[in-house]
CSV table of C-alpha atoms in Angstrom, one decimal:
chain,number,residue,atom,x,y,z
A,1,MET,CA,-34.0,-8.4,4.1
A,2,ASN,CA,-35.6,-4.9,3.9
A,3,THR,CA,-33.7,-1.6,4.0
A,4,GLU,CA,-34.3,-1.1,7.7
A,5,ALA,CA,-32.9,-4.5,8.5
A,6,VAL,CA,-29.9,-4.0,6.3
A,7,THR,CA,-29.2,-0.7,7.9
A,8,THR,CA,-29.4,-2.2,11.4
A,9,VAL,CA,-26.9,-5.0,10.4
A,10,VAL,CA,-24.5,-2.6,8.8
A,11,VAL,CA,-24.4,-0.3,11.8
A,12,GLY,CA,-23.8,-3.2,14.1
A,13,ASP,CA,-21.1,-4.6,11.8
A,14,VAL,CA,-19.3,-1.2,11.7
A,15,ALA,CA,-19.4,-1.0,15.5
A,16,LEU,CA,-17.9,-4.6,15.8
A,17,ILE,CA,-15.3,-3.9,13.2
A,18,VAL,CA,-14.1,-0.6,14.7
A,19,VAL,CA,-13.8,-2.1,18.2
A,20,ALA,CA,-12.1,-5.3,17.1
A,21,SER,CA,-9.6,-3.4,15.0
A,22,TRP,CA,-8.9,-1.0,17.8
A,23,LEU,CA,-8.2,-3.8,20.3
A,24,LEU,CA,-6.0,-5.9,18.0
A,25,GLY,CA,-4.3,-2.8,16.6
A,26,THR,CA,-3.4,-1.7,20.2
A,27,LEU,CA,-2.2,-5.2,21.0
A,28,ALA,CA,0.0,-5.2,17.9
A,29,ARG,CA,1.6,-1.9,19.0
A,30,ARG,CA,2.3,-3.5,22.4
A,31,CYS,CA,4.1,-6.3,20.6
A,32,GLY,CA,6.3,-4.0,18.6
A,33,GLN,CA,4.4,-4.3,15.4
A,34,PRO,CA,2.7,-1.6,13.3
A,35,THR,CA,-1.0,-1.0,14.2
A,36,VAL,CA,-2.0,-2.1,10.7
A,37,ILE,CA,-0.9,-5.6,11.4
A,38,GLY,CA,-3.4,-5.9,14.3
A,39,GLN,CA,-6.1,-4.4,12.1
A,40,ILE,CA,-5.4,-6.8,9.3
A,41,VAL,CA,-5.5,-9.8,11.7
A,42,ALA,CA,-8.8,-8.5,13.1
A,43,GLY,CA,-10.3,-8.4,9.6
A,44,ILE,CA,-9.1,-12.0,8.9
A,45,ALA,CA,-10.3,-13.2,12.3
A,46,LEU,CA,-13.8,-12.0,11.6
A,47,GLY,CA,-13.9,-13.9,8.3
A,48,PRO,CA,-14.2,-17.6,7.4
A,49,THR,CA,-10.6,-18.3,8.5
A,50,LEU,CA,-11.4,-18.1,12.3
A,51,LEU,CA,-14.9,-16.9,13.2
A,52,GLY,CA,-16.4,-18.8,10.3
A,53,GLN,CA,-15.0,-22.0,11.8
A,54,LEU,CA,-17.0,-21.7,15.0
A,55,PRO,CA,-20.3,-23.7,15.4
A,56,GLY,CA,-23.1,-22.1,13.5
A,57,ASN,CA,-20.7,-20.0,11.3
A,58,PRO,CA,-21.1,-16.7,13.0
A,59,THR,CA,-19.4,-14.9,10.1
A,60,ALA,CA,-22.3,-15.8,7.8
A,61,HIS,CA,-24.8,-14.3,10.3
A,62,LEU,CA,-22.8,-11.2,11.0
A,63,PHE,CA,-22.0,-10.4,7.4
A,64,PRO,CA,-24.9,-11.7,5.2
A,65,PRO,CA,-24.7,-11.2,1.5
A,66,GLU,CA,-27.1,-8.3,1.6
A,67,VAL,CA,-24.8,-6.1,3.7
A,68,LYS,CA,-21.5,-6.8,2.0
A,69,PRO,CA,-22.0,-4.3,-0.9
A,70,PHE,CA,-22.6,-1.5,1.7
A,71,LEU,CA,-19.5,-2.4,3.6
A,72,THR,CA,-17.6,-2.6,0.4
A,73,VAL,CA,-18.6,0.9,-0.7
A,74,LEU,CA,-17.5,2.3,2.7
A,75,ALA,CA,-14.3,0.4,2.5
A,76,GLN,CA,-13.6,1.7,-1.0
A,77,VAL,CA,-14.1,5.3,0.1
A,78,ALA,CA,-11.5,4.7,2.9
A,79,VAL,CA,-9.1,3.2,0.4
A,80,VAL,CA,-9.5,6.1,-2.0
A,81,ILE,CA,-8.7,8.5,0.8
A,82,PHE,CA,-5.7,6.4,1.9
A,83,MET,CA,-4.3,6.3,-1.6
A,84,PHE,CA,-4.8,10.1,-1.9
A,85,LEU,CA,-2.7,10.5,1.2
A,86,ALA,CA,-0.1,8.0,-0.2
A,87,GLY,CA,0.3,10.2,-3.3
A,88,TYR,CA,0.1,13.5,-1.3
A,89,GLU,CA,2.9,12.5,1.1
A,90,ILE,CA,5.4,11.7,-1.7
A,91,ASP,CA,8.1,14.3,-1.4
A,92,PHE,CA,9.0,15.4,-4.9
A,93,GLY,CA,11.9,17.3,-3.5
A,94,LEU,CA,13.5,14.2,-2.1
A,95,LEU,CA,12.7,12.3,-5.4
A,96,ARG,CA,14.5,15.0,-7.4
A,97,ARG,CA,17.6,15.0,-5.2
A,98,GLY,CA,17.6,11.4,-4.3
A,99,GLY,CA,21.2,10.6,-5.0
A,100,ARG,CA,23.1,7.5,-5.9
A,101,ALA,CA,21.9,5.4,-3.0
A,102,VAL,CA,18.2,6.1,-3.6
A,103,ALA,CA,18.5,5.4,-7.3
A,104,SER,CA,20.3,2.1,-6.9
A,105,VAL,CA,18.0,0.8,-4.1
A,106,ALA,CA,14.9,1.8,-6.1
A,107,PHE,CA,16.2,0.3,-9.3
A,108,LEU,CA,17.3,-3.0,-7.9
A,109,ALA,CA,14.6,-3.5,-5.3
A,110,LEU,CA,11.9,-2.9,-7.9
A,111,LEU,CA,13.3,-4.6,-11.0
A,112,VAL,CA,14.7,-7.7,-9.3
A,113,PRO,CA,11.5,-8.9,-7.7
A,114,MET,CA,9.6,-7.9,-10.9
A,115,GLY,CA,11.9,-10.2,-12.9
A,116,LEU,CA,11.7,-13.0,-10.3
A,117,GLY,CA,7.9,-12.8,-10.4
A,118,VAL,CA,7.6,-13.0,-14.1
A,119,GLY,CA,10.3,-15.7,-14.3
A,120,ALA,CA,8.6,-17.8,-11.7
A,121,LEU,CA,5.4,-17.6,-13.6
A,122,LYS,CA,7.2,-18.8,-16.8
A,123,LEU,CA,9.2,-21.6,-15.0
A,124,PHE,CA,6.5,-22.8,-12.6
A,125,ASP,CA,3.3,-22.2,-14.6
A,126,GLY,CA,2.0,-25.6,-13.3
A,127,VAL,CA,2.2,-24.5,-9.7
A,128,PHE,CA,-0.1,-21.5,-10.4
A,129,SER,CA,-2.5,-23.7,-12.5
A,130,ALA,CA,-2.6,-26.3,-9.7
A,131,ALA,CA,-3.6,-23.5,-7.3
A,132,GLY,CA,-6.6,-22.7,-9.4
A,133,GLN,CA,-5.2,-19.7,-11.3
A,134,GLY,CA,-6.4,-19.6,-14.9
A,135,HIS,CA,-5.1,-17.5,-17.8
A,136,THR,CA,-1.6,-17.4,-16.5
A,137,ASP,CA,-0.3,-16.2,-19.8
A,138,GLY,CA,-2.6,-13.2,-20.0
A,139,ARG,CA,-1.2,-9.7,-20.1
A,140,SER,CA,-2.9,-8.6,-16.9
A,141,PHE,CA,-1.8,-11.5,-14.8
A,142,VAL,CA,1.8,-11.3,-16.1
A,143,LEU,CA,2.0,-7.6,-15.1
A,144,PHE,CA,0.3,-8.4,-11.8
A,145,MET,CA,3.0,-11.0,-11.1
A,146,ALA,CA,5.7,-8.4,-12.0
A,147,VAL,CA,4.3,-5.9,-9.5
A,148,ALA,CA,2.8,-7.9,-6.6
A,149,PRO,CA,6.2,-9.2,-5.3
A,150,ALA,CA,7.8,-5.8,-5.8
A,151,VAL,CA,5.5,-3.6,-3.8
A,152,THR,CA,6.9,-1.6,-0.8
A,153,ALA,CA,4.3,-0.1,1.5
A,154,LEU,CA,5.5,3.5,1.8
A,155,PRO,CA,2.8,4.6,4.5
A,156,VAL,CA,3.6,1.6,6.7
A,157,LEU,CA,7.3,2.0,6.1
A,158,ALA,CA,7.1,5.7,7.1
A,159,ALA,CA,5.2,4.8,10.3
A,160,ILE,CA,7.9,2.2,11.2
A,161,VAL,CA,10.7,4.8,10.5
A,162,ARG,CA,9.0,7.3,12.8
A,163,GLU,CA,8.3,4.7,15.6
A,164,ARG,CA,11.9,3.4,15.5
A,165,GLY,CA,13.5,6.8,15.7
A,166,MET,CA,15.0,6.5,12.2
A,167,ALA,CA,13.5,9.7,10.7
A,168,GLY,CA,16.3,11.7,9.2
A,169,SER,CA,18.8,8.9,9.3
A,170,SER,CA,20.6,7.8,6.2
A,171,ALA,CA,18.8,4.4,6.2
A,172,GLY,CA,15.4,6.0,6.9
A,173,THR,CA,15.8,8.6,4.2
A,174,VAL,CA,17.1,6.2,1.5
A,175,ALA,CA,14.4,3.6,2.2
A,176,MET,CA,11.5,6.1,2.2
A,177,THR,CA,12.6,8.0,-0.9
A,178,ALA,CA,13.3,4.8,-2.8
A,179,ALA,CA,9.9,3.5,-1.7
A,180,GLY,CA,8.3,6.7,-3.1
A,181,PHE,CA,9.9,6.0,-6.5
A,182,MET,CA,8.8,2.3,-6.4
A,183,ASP,CA,5.3,3.3,-5.4
A,184,VAL,CA,4.9,5.6,-8.4
A,185,ALA,CA,6.4,3.0,-10.8
A,186,ALA,CA,4.3,0.1,-9.4
A,187,TRP,CA,1.0,2.0,-9.8
A,188,LEU,CA,1.9,3.0,-13.3
A,189,VAL,CA,2.5,-0.7,-14.2
A,190,LEU,CA,-0.6,-1.8,-12.4
A,191,ALA,CA,-2.7,0.8,-14.3
A,192,ALA,CA,-1.5,-0.8,-17.5
A,193,ALA,CA,-2.3,-4.3,-16.1
A,194,PHE,CA,-5.9,-3.3,-15.0
A,195,ALA,CA,-6.8,-1.0,-17.8
A,196,GLY,CA,-9.7,-2.5,-19.7
A,197,THR,CA,-10.5,-5.1,-17.0
A,198,GLY,CA,-13.1,-3.0,-15.3
A,199,HIS,CA,-16.8,-3.1,-16.2
A,200,ALA,CA,-17.5,0.6,-16.3
A,201,SER,CA,-15.6,1.5,-19.5
A,202,ASP,CA,-17.5,1.0,-22.8
A,203,HIS,CA,-14.5,2.1,-24.9
A,204,ALA,CA,-12.0,-0.1,-26.8
A,205,TRP,CA,-8.5,-0.5,-25.3
A,206,PRO,CA,-6.7,2.1,-27.4
A,207,VAL,CA,-9.4,4.7,-26.7
A,208,THR,CA,-9.4,3.9,-23.0
A,209,LEU,CA,-5.6,4.3,-22.9
A,210,LEU,CA,-5.8,7.6,-24.7
A,211,LEU,CA,-8.5,8.9,-22.3
A,212,ILE,CA,-6.4,7.8,-19.3
A,213,VAL,CA,-3.3,9.6,-20.6
A,214,LEU,CA,-5.4,12.8,-21.2
A,215,PHE,CA,-6.9,12.6,-17.7
A,216,VAL,CA,-3.5,12.2,-16.1
A,217,ALA,CA,-2.1,15.1,-18.1
A,218,ALA,CA,-5.1,17.3,-17.2
A,219,MET,CA,-4.7,16.5,-13.5
A,220,LEU,CA,-1.0,17.2,-13.3
A,221,LEU,CA,-0.7,20.1,-15.9
A,222,VAL,CA,-4.0,21.9,-15.4
A,223,VAL,CA,-5.7,21.0,-12.1
A,224,ARG,CA,-2.5,21.1,-10.0
A,225,PRO,CA,-1.4,24.6,-11.0
A,226,VAL,CA,-4.9,26.0,-11.0
A,227,LEU,CA,-5.5,24.7,-7.5
A,228,GLY,CA,-2.1,25.9,-6.4
A,229,ARG,CA,-2.9,29.5,-7.5
A,230,TRP,CA,-6.4,29.4,-6.0
A,231,LEU,CA,-5.3,28.1,-2.6
A,232,GLY,CA,-2.4,30.5,-2.5
A,233,ARG,CA,-4.6,33.6,-2.8
A,234,PRO,CA,-4.7,35.4,0.5
A,235,GLY,CA,-8.3,35.8,1.8
A,236,ALA,CA,-9.8,33.9,-1.1
A,237,LEU,CA,-13.4,32.5,-0.5
A,238,LEU,CA,-14.0,28.8,-0.7
A,239,MET,CA,-10.3,28.1,0.0
A,240,ASN,CA,-10.7,25.5,2.8
A,241,PRO,CA,-8.3,22.8,1.5
A,242,ILE,CA,-10.0,19.9,3.3
A,243,PRO,CA,-13.2,19.7,1.2
A,244,ILE,CA,-11.2,20.5,-1.9
A,245,ALA,CA,-8.8,17.6,-1.2
A,246,LEU,CA,-11.7,15.2,-0.4
A,247,GLY,CA,-13.7,16.3,-3.5
A,248,LEU,CA,-10.6,16.0,-5.7
A,249,ALA,CA,-9.8,12.5,-4.4
A,250,LEU,CA,-13.4,11.1,-4.8
A,251,GLY,CA,-13.9,12.9,-8.1
A,252,SER,CA,-10.7,11.6,-9.6
A,253,ALA,CA,-11.6,8.1,-8.3
A,254,TRP,CA,-15.0,8.4,-10.1
A,255,VAL,CA,-13.3,9.3,-13.4
A,256,THR,CA,-10.8,6.5,-13.3
A,257,SER,CA,-13.5,4.0,-12.4
A,258,SER,CA,-15.6,5.3,-15.3
A,259,LEU,CA,-12.6,4.7,-17.6
A,260,GLY,CA,-12.3,1.1,-16.5
A,261,LEU,CA,-9.6,1.6,-13.9
A,262,HIS,CA,-10.1,0.9,-10.2
A,263,PRO,CA,-11.0,4.0,-8.1
A,264,VAL,CA,-7.7,3.7,-6.1
A,265,PHE,CA,-5.8,4.9,-9.1
A,266,GLY,CA,-7.8,8.1,-9.1
A,267,GLY,CA,-7.2,8.6,-5.4
A,268,PHE,CA,-3.5,8.2,-5.9
A,269,LEU,CA,-3.4,10.5,-8.9
A,270,ALA,CA,-5.4,13.2,-6.9
A,271,GLY,CA,-2.8,13.0,-4.2
A,272,LEU,CA,0.0,13.6,-6.7
A,273,ALA,CA,-2.0,16.5,-8.2
A,274,MET,CA,-2.9,18.2,-4.9
A,275,PRO,CA,-0.7,21.3,-4.5
A,276,ARG,CA,1.7,21.5,-1.6
A,277,VAL,CA,2.3,24.3,0.8
A,278,ASN,CA,5.9,25.5,0.4
A,279,GLY,CA,6.8,22.2,-1.1
A,280,ARG,CA,5.3,20.1,1.8
A,281,PRO,CA,1.8,18.6,2.3
A,282,ASP,CA,-0.7,20.7,4.2
A,283,ALA,CA,-0.7,19.5,7.9
A,284,GLU,CA,-4.4,20.2,8.3
A,285,VAL,CA,-5.3,18.2,5.2
A,286,LEU,CA,-3.1,15.3,6.3
A,287,GLN,CA,-4.4,15.1,9.9
A,288,THR,CA,-8.1,15.4,8.9
A,289,LEU,CA,-8.0,12.8,6.1
A,290,GLU,CA,-5.7,10.5,8.1
A,291,GLN,CA,-8.3,10.4,10.9
A,292,ALA,CA,-11.1,9.8,8.4
A,293,ALA,CA,-9.2,7.0,6.7
A,294,GLY,CA,-8.2,5.5,10.0
A,295,VAL,CA,-11.8,5.2,11.1
A,296,LEU,CA,-13.0,3.6,7.9
A,297,LEU,CA,-10.0,1.4,6.9
A,298,PRO,CA,-10.8,-1.4,9.3
A,299,LEU,CA,-13.9,-2.0,7.0
A,300,PHE,CA,-11.4,-2.7,4.2
A,301,PHE,CA,-9.6,-5.2,6.3
A,302,VAL,CA,-12.8,-7.1,7.0
A,303,THR,CA,-13.9,-7.1,3.3
A,304,THR,CA,-10.4,-8.5,2.7
A,305,GLY,CA,-10.8,-11.1,5.4
A,306,LEU,CA,-14.2,-12.2,4.0
A,307,SER,CA,-12.3,-13.2,0.8
A,308,PHE,CA,-9.4,-14.8,2.7
A,309,ASP,CA,-9.8,-18.5,3.8
A,310,ILE,CA,-6.5,-20.1,4.8
A,311,GLY,CA,-8.3,-23.4,5.4
A,312,ALA,CA,-9.0,-23.7,1.7
A,313,LEU,CA,-5.4,-23.3,0.7
A,314,GLY,CA,-4.6,-27.0,0.2
A,315,VAL,CA,-1.3,-28.6,-0.7
A,316,HIS,CA,-1.0,-26.8,-4.0
A,317,GLY,CA,-1.6,-23.5,-2.4
A,318,ALA,CA,1.1,-24.2,0.2
A,319,VAL,CA,3.6,-24.9,-2.5
A,320,LEU,CA,2.7,-21.7,-4.2
A,321,LEU,CA,3.0,-19.8,-0.9
A,322,ALA,CA,6.5,-21.1,-0.4
A,323,LEU,CA,7.5,-20.0,-3.9
A,324,ILE,CA,6.0,-16.5,-3.5
A,325,LEU,CA,7.5,-16.0,0.0
A,326,ALA,CA,11.0,-16.9,-1.4
A,327,ILE,CA,10.5,-14.5,-4.4
A,328,ALA,CA,9.2,-11.6,-2.2
A,329,ILE,CA,11.8,-11.8,0.6
A,330,VAL,CA,14.9,-12.7,-1.4
A,331,GLY,CA,13.9,-10.3,-4.2
A,332,LYS,CA,13.6,-7.4,-1.8
A,333,ILE,CA,16.2,-7.9,0.9
A,334,LEU,CA,19.2,-8.8,-1.2
A,335,PRO,CA,18.7,-6.1,-3.9
A,336,GLY,CA,17.9,-3.6,-1.2
A,337,TYR,CA,21.2,-4.3,0.6
A,338,ALA,CA,23.2,-4.4,-2.6
A,339,GLY,CA,21.7,-1.1,-3.8
A,340,ALA,CA,22.5,0.6,-0.6
A,341,ARG,CA,26.1,-0.6,-0.6
A,342,ILE,CA,26.5,0.5,-4.3
A,343,GLY,CA,25.1,3.9,-3.2
A,344,GLY,CA,27.8,4.3,-0.6
A,345,LEU,CA,26.1,3.3,2.7
A,346,ASP,CA,27.9,1.2,5.2
A,347,PRO,CA,26.9,-2.5,5.9
A,348,HIS,CA,24.9,-1.6,9.0
A,349,GLN,CA,22.8,1.1,7.3
A,350,SER,CA,22.4,-1.1,4.2
A,351,ALA,CA,21.0,-3.9,6.2
A,352,LEU,CA,18.5,-1.4,7.7
A,353,VAL,CA,17.4,-0.3,4.3
A,354,ALA,CA,17.0,-3.9,3.1
A,355,ALA,CA,14.8,-4.7,6.0
A,356,LEU,CA,12.7,-1.6,5.5
A,357,VAL,CA,12.0,-2.0,1.8
A,358,ASN,CA,10.7,-5.5,2.4
A,359,THR,CA,7.6,-4.0,4.1
A,360,ARG,CA,4.4,-4.7,2.2
A,361,GLY,CA,1.4,-4.0,4.5
A,362,LEU,CA,-1.7,-2.1,3.4
A,363,THR,CA,-0.4,-1.2,-0.1
A,364,GLU,CA,0.0,-4.8,-1.0
A,365,LEU,CA,-3.6,-5.6,0.2
A,366,ILE,CA,-5.0,-2.8,-1.9
A,367,VAL,CA,-3.2,-4.2,-5.0
A,368,LEU,CA,-4.6,-7.7,-4.2
A,369,ASN,CA,-8.1,-6.5,-3.7
A,370,VAL,CA,-8.0,-4.6,-7.0
A,371,ALA,CA,-6.7,-7.7,-8.8
A,372,LEU,CA,-9.4,-9.9,-7.2
A,373,ASP,CA,-12.2,-7.5,-8.0
A,374,ALA,CA,-11.0,-7.3,-11.6
A,375,GLY,CA,-11.0,-11.1,-11.9
A,376,ILE,CA,-7.2,-11.2,-12.6
A,377,ILE,CA,-6.5,-13.5,-9.7
A,378,GLY,CA,-8.5,-16.3,-8.0
A,379,ALA,CA,-9.2,-16.9,-4.3
A,380,GLN,CA,-6.2,-19.2,-3.6
A,381,VAL,CA,-3.7,-16.8,-5.2
A,382,PHE,CA,-5.3,-13.9,-3.3
A,383,THR,CA,-4.9,-15.9,0.0
A,384,VAL,CA,-1.3,-16.7,-0.8
A,385,PHE,CA,-0.4,-13.1,-1.4
A,386,VAL,CA,-2.2,-11.9,1.7
A,387,ILE,CA,-0.2,-14.3,3.8
A,388,MET,CA,3.0,-13.0,2.0
A,389,ALA,CA,2.0,-9.4,2.9
A,390,LEU,CA,1.5,-10.3,6.5
A,391,VAL,CA,4.7,-12.3,6.8
A,392,THR,CA,6.9,-9.6,5.2
A,393,THR,CA,5.4,-6.8,7.2
A,394,PHE,CA,5.7,-8.8,10.4
A,395,MET,CA,9.4,-9.5,9.7
A,396,THR,CA,10.3,-5.8,9.6
A,397,GLY,CA,10.3,-5.1,13.3
A,398,PRO,CA,12.2,-8.2,14.4
A,399,LEU,CA,14.8,-7.7,11.6
A,400,LEU,CA,15.4,-4.0,12.6
A,401,HIS,CA,15.8,-5.1,16.2
A,402,LEU,CA,18.2,-7.8,15.3
A,403,ILE,CA,20.2,-5.5,13.1
A,404,GLY,CA,20.3,-2.8,15.8
A,405,ARG,CA,21.6,-5.3,18.3
A,406,ARG,CA,24.7,-5.9,16.2
A,407,GLY,CA,26.1,-2.6,17.2
A,408,PRO,CA,26.4,0.7,15.2
A,409,ALA,CA,29.1,1.5,12.9
A,410,PRO,CA,31.3,4.5,13.7
A,411,ALA,CA,29.3,7.8,13.6
A,412,PRO,CA,29.9,10.0,10.5
A,413,GLU,CA,31.3,13.5,10.9
A,414,ALA,CA,28.9,16.0,12.3
A,415,GLY,CA,27.2,18.1,9.7
A,416,ARG,CA,28.0,15.8,6.7
A,417,THR,CA,25.2,15.3,4.2
A,418,ASP,CA,24.8,11.8,2.7
A,419,GLU,CA,24.2,11.1,-0.9
A,420,ALA,CA,20.5,10.3,-0.3
A,421,GLY,CA,19.8,14.0,0.2
A,422,GLY,CA,19.2,13.7,3.9
A,423,ALA,CA,21.4,14.7,6.8
A,424,ALA,CA,23.5,11.8,8.1
A,425,LEU,CA,22.8,11.3,11.8
A,426,PRO,CA,24.9,9.5,14.3
A,427,GLN,CA,24.6,5.8,13.6
A,428,GLU,CA,23.0,4.9,17.0
A,429,HIS,CA,19.8,6.8,16.1
A,430,ALA,CA,19.3,4.6,13.0
A,431,GLY,CA,18.7,1.4,14.8
A,432,GLN,CA,17.1,2.6,18.0
A,433,ASP,CA,13.8,1.0,19.1
A,434,ARG,CA,11.2,3.0,20.9
């Protein structure tokens, strides 16, 4: 296939992906689910799981091997921008004044599923081997099993909180702030898991680790304050924050990729390093980059769907799926509820927090794709965890609706501030559906 033919197919594929994702994303919203659920389903539907089962295998004709690298590059750019936004939206003010409820939820809802994941790997090693997973005792896979069940998708969680009218409530504030803590911790552990697994780094492991530490320090201790002073100068030339933010995200992704880490780590680090305006993200930067990522992210879901084949799961894969679902759901909901109760929240608010921190969504898919690209997991384990991400994210809406129907607890006194650092609103706002 020559360059012109490849270009033609890529342009047509992008058009198909954007339209299909828009339609199913809209349908998901109509069904009370986050838009991302419909977009993920669209990506899977265009892959071997559904479209590939039709006569003539339309998937193979629509996405021939020659065009996949081009779609993958576009998808990775979208994911880097998304990870930049995930880091940029983390509210350091809330993290610093999180309070007892946030600390206990973040601690338990991160460490319990981590322990369950590693424990399951040790106790049921044969289940993973039977599902085609090799090297189950390797450092990278052990760390992956610690983090993969423990991920909470902060961006999807934030969207759900806004859509459900929970912004500013005790449950919404605790869940989002705890998710911010867990996101940062999870990506640090994943960086350790994936360091040295990439193909771009020619350095030994200790040298690679040192270079990564130096780069992180440079971004946070040098780049962040320098950019803050530059962008804060009134009337300074070349101070448009949008190209600076995009260049910072892609440049940081290039450096981490060169060091043997996946580009997503660079995007997330750039988001943490990007200076805020009066302690808050720049609204113009957020809006522009969210729109750019929103247009391109459906390509990521399709590249995920092309690697996802539920028909090849088999009996062993189904057993592993049951095990992973149990670990992921129990390991998040029970510790999330317990942590909120320890932190002083009432049973109703604690149940809402537990349901929210069980959300995986897009963040989980990024983790899985990074692990698949690095060769840490195989196709069956990838499929199992994608299904887990879909199920746990799909559960969130119905769980919140069910909890909300049980009736609110008595409203707190007006003007009282909860221990999570956010204003406590009347209880009825916390469970309200839009």
